[in-house]
């Protein structure tokens, strides 16, 4: 019988035992920590994610519990060169192994190259998605080629369209004088 799994309250072990699969997409606006990075831009941008559960070595006394996560979205960050918004695609694809508790995760973490998390019956998968995307952000986002700064472009146009040189004030004065004398 197929079980329903809730990504906000995931029973990780059952999910792995069932070789569960979940996927979804949501609004960027529902992730306040990502929205803080964009300064509020792109609330309606789509954030897609998927996860599969895996029980490795299920006959063993201590079978390994794994989740394989993917997530991607596009964030409107601030270009560190021109300070204009720049769209940056962020994507993660990462496996996590779940161990008995936080202490076990801490103890094993140094010696393990795997990403370890503590097993939970009510795991917030979407929180993990947000964590991982935040970690994938570039330190100094930049346009490959910055768009021409808008203000400078306007000034250039103004320069080209500058009117004819004004009449020499002395010539003007001369003409006034002439007229007076008439
Ligand atoms: Zn730029």
mmCIF file of N, CA, C and O in Angstrom, residues 167-180:
data_model
loop_
_atom_site.group_PDB
_atom_site.id
_atom_site.type_symbol
_atom_site.label_atom_id
_atom_site.label_comp_id
_atom_site.label_asym_id
_atom_site.label_seq_id
_atom_site.Cartn_x
_atom_site.Cartn_y
_atom_site.Cartn_z
ATOM 1 N N UNK A 167 24.927 81.932 -29.777
ATOM 2 C CA UNK A 167 25.448 83.117 -30.468
ATOM 3 C C UNK A 167 26.440 83.844 -29.570
ATOM 4 O O UNK A 167 26.247 83.929 -28.364
ATOM 5 N N UNK A 168 27.485 84.287 -30.144
ATOM 6 C CA UNK A 168 28.509 85.040 -29.412
ATOM 7 C C UNK A 168 27.865 86.275 -28.763
ATOM 8 O O UNK A 168 27.224 87.082 -29.432
ATOM 9 N N UNK A 169 27.967 86.379 -27.430
ATOM 10 C CA UNK A 169 27.308 87.495 -26.721
ATOM 11 C C UNK A 169 27.766 88.877 -27.203
ATOM 12 O O UNK A 169 27.001 89.823 -27.209
ATOM 13 N N UNK A 170 28.993 88.964 -27.666
ATOM 14 C CA UNK A 170 29.479 90.271 -28.144
ATOM 15 C C UNK A 170 28.790 90.687 -29.441
ATOM 16 O O UNK A 170 28.438 91.846 -29.642
ATOM 17 N N UNK A 171 28.553 89.685 -30.276
ATOM 18 C CA UNK A 171 27.858 89.954 -31.525
ATOM 19 C C UNK A 171 26.441 90.439 -31.243
ATOM 20 O O UNK A 171 25.940 91.379 -31.873
ATOM 21 N N UNK A 172 25.809 89.800 -30.241
ATOM 22 C CA UNK A 172 24.453 90.186 -29.849
ATOM 23 C C UNK A 172 24.428 91.628 -29.370
ATOM 24 O O UNK A 172 23.584 92.435 -29.759
ATOM 25 N N UNK A 173 25.410 91.940 -28.530
ATOM 26 C CA UNK A 173 25.522 93.287 -27.970
ATOM 27 C C UNK A 173 25.680 94.312 -29.098
ATOM 28 O O UNK A 173 25.028 95.359 -29.116
ATOM 29 N N UNK A 174 26.509 93.975 -30.025
ATOM 30 C CA UNK A 174 26.775 94.848 -31.164
ATOM 31 C C UNK A 174 25.493 95.166 -31.913
ATOM 32 O O UNK A 174 25.226 96.308 -32.278
ATOM 33 N N UNK A 175 24.675 94.156 -32.079
ATOM 34 C CA UNK A 175 23.450 94.331 -32.837
ATOM 35 C C UNK A 175 22.481 95.250 -32.075
ATOM 36 O O UNK A 175 21.803 96.093 -32.659
ATOM 37 N N UNK A 176 22.424 95.066 -30.756
ATOM 38 C CA UNK A 176 21.549 95.923 -29.951
ATOM 39 C C UNK A 176 21.953 97.381 -30.088
ATOM 40 O O UNK A 176 21.134 98.263 -30.246
ATOM 41 N N UNK A 177 23.285 97.564 -29.988
ATOM 42 C CA UNK A 177 23.815 98.920 -30.101
ATOM 43 C C UNK A 177 23.408 99.542 -31.430
ATOM 44 O O UNK A 177 22.977 100.691 -31.500
ATOM 45 N N UNK A 178 23.586 98.750 -32.495
ATOM 46 C CA UNK A 178 23.284 99.221 -33.837
ATOM 47 C C UNK A 178 21.827 99.648 -33.915
ATOM 48 O O UNK A 178 21.481 100.683 -34.472
ATOM 49 N N UNK A 179 20.951 98.817 -33.310
ATOM 50 C CA UNK A 179 19.530 99.083 -33.401
ATOM 51 C C UNK A 179 19.188 100.404 -32.683
ATOM 52 O O UNK A 179 18.357 101.187 -33.109
ATOM 53 N N UNK A 180 19.870 100.626 -31.533
ATOM 54 C CA UNK A 180 19.627 101.837 -30.743
ATOM 55 C C UNK A 180 19.947 103.090 -31.555
ATOM 56 O O UNK A 180 19.244 104.080 -31.505
#
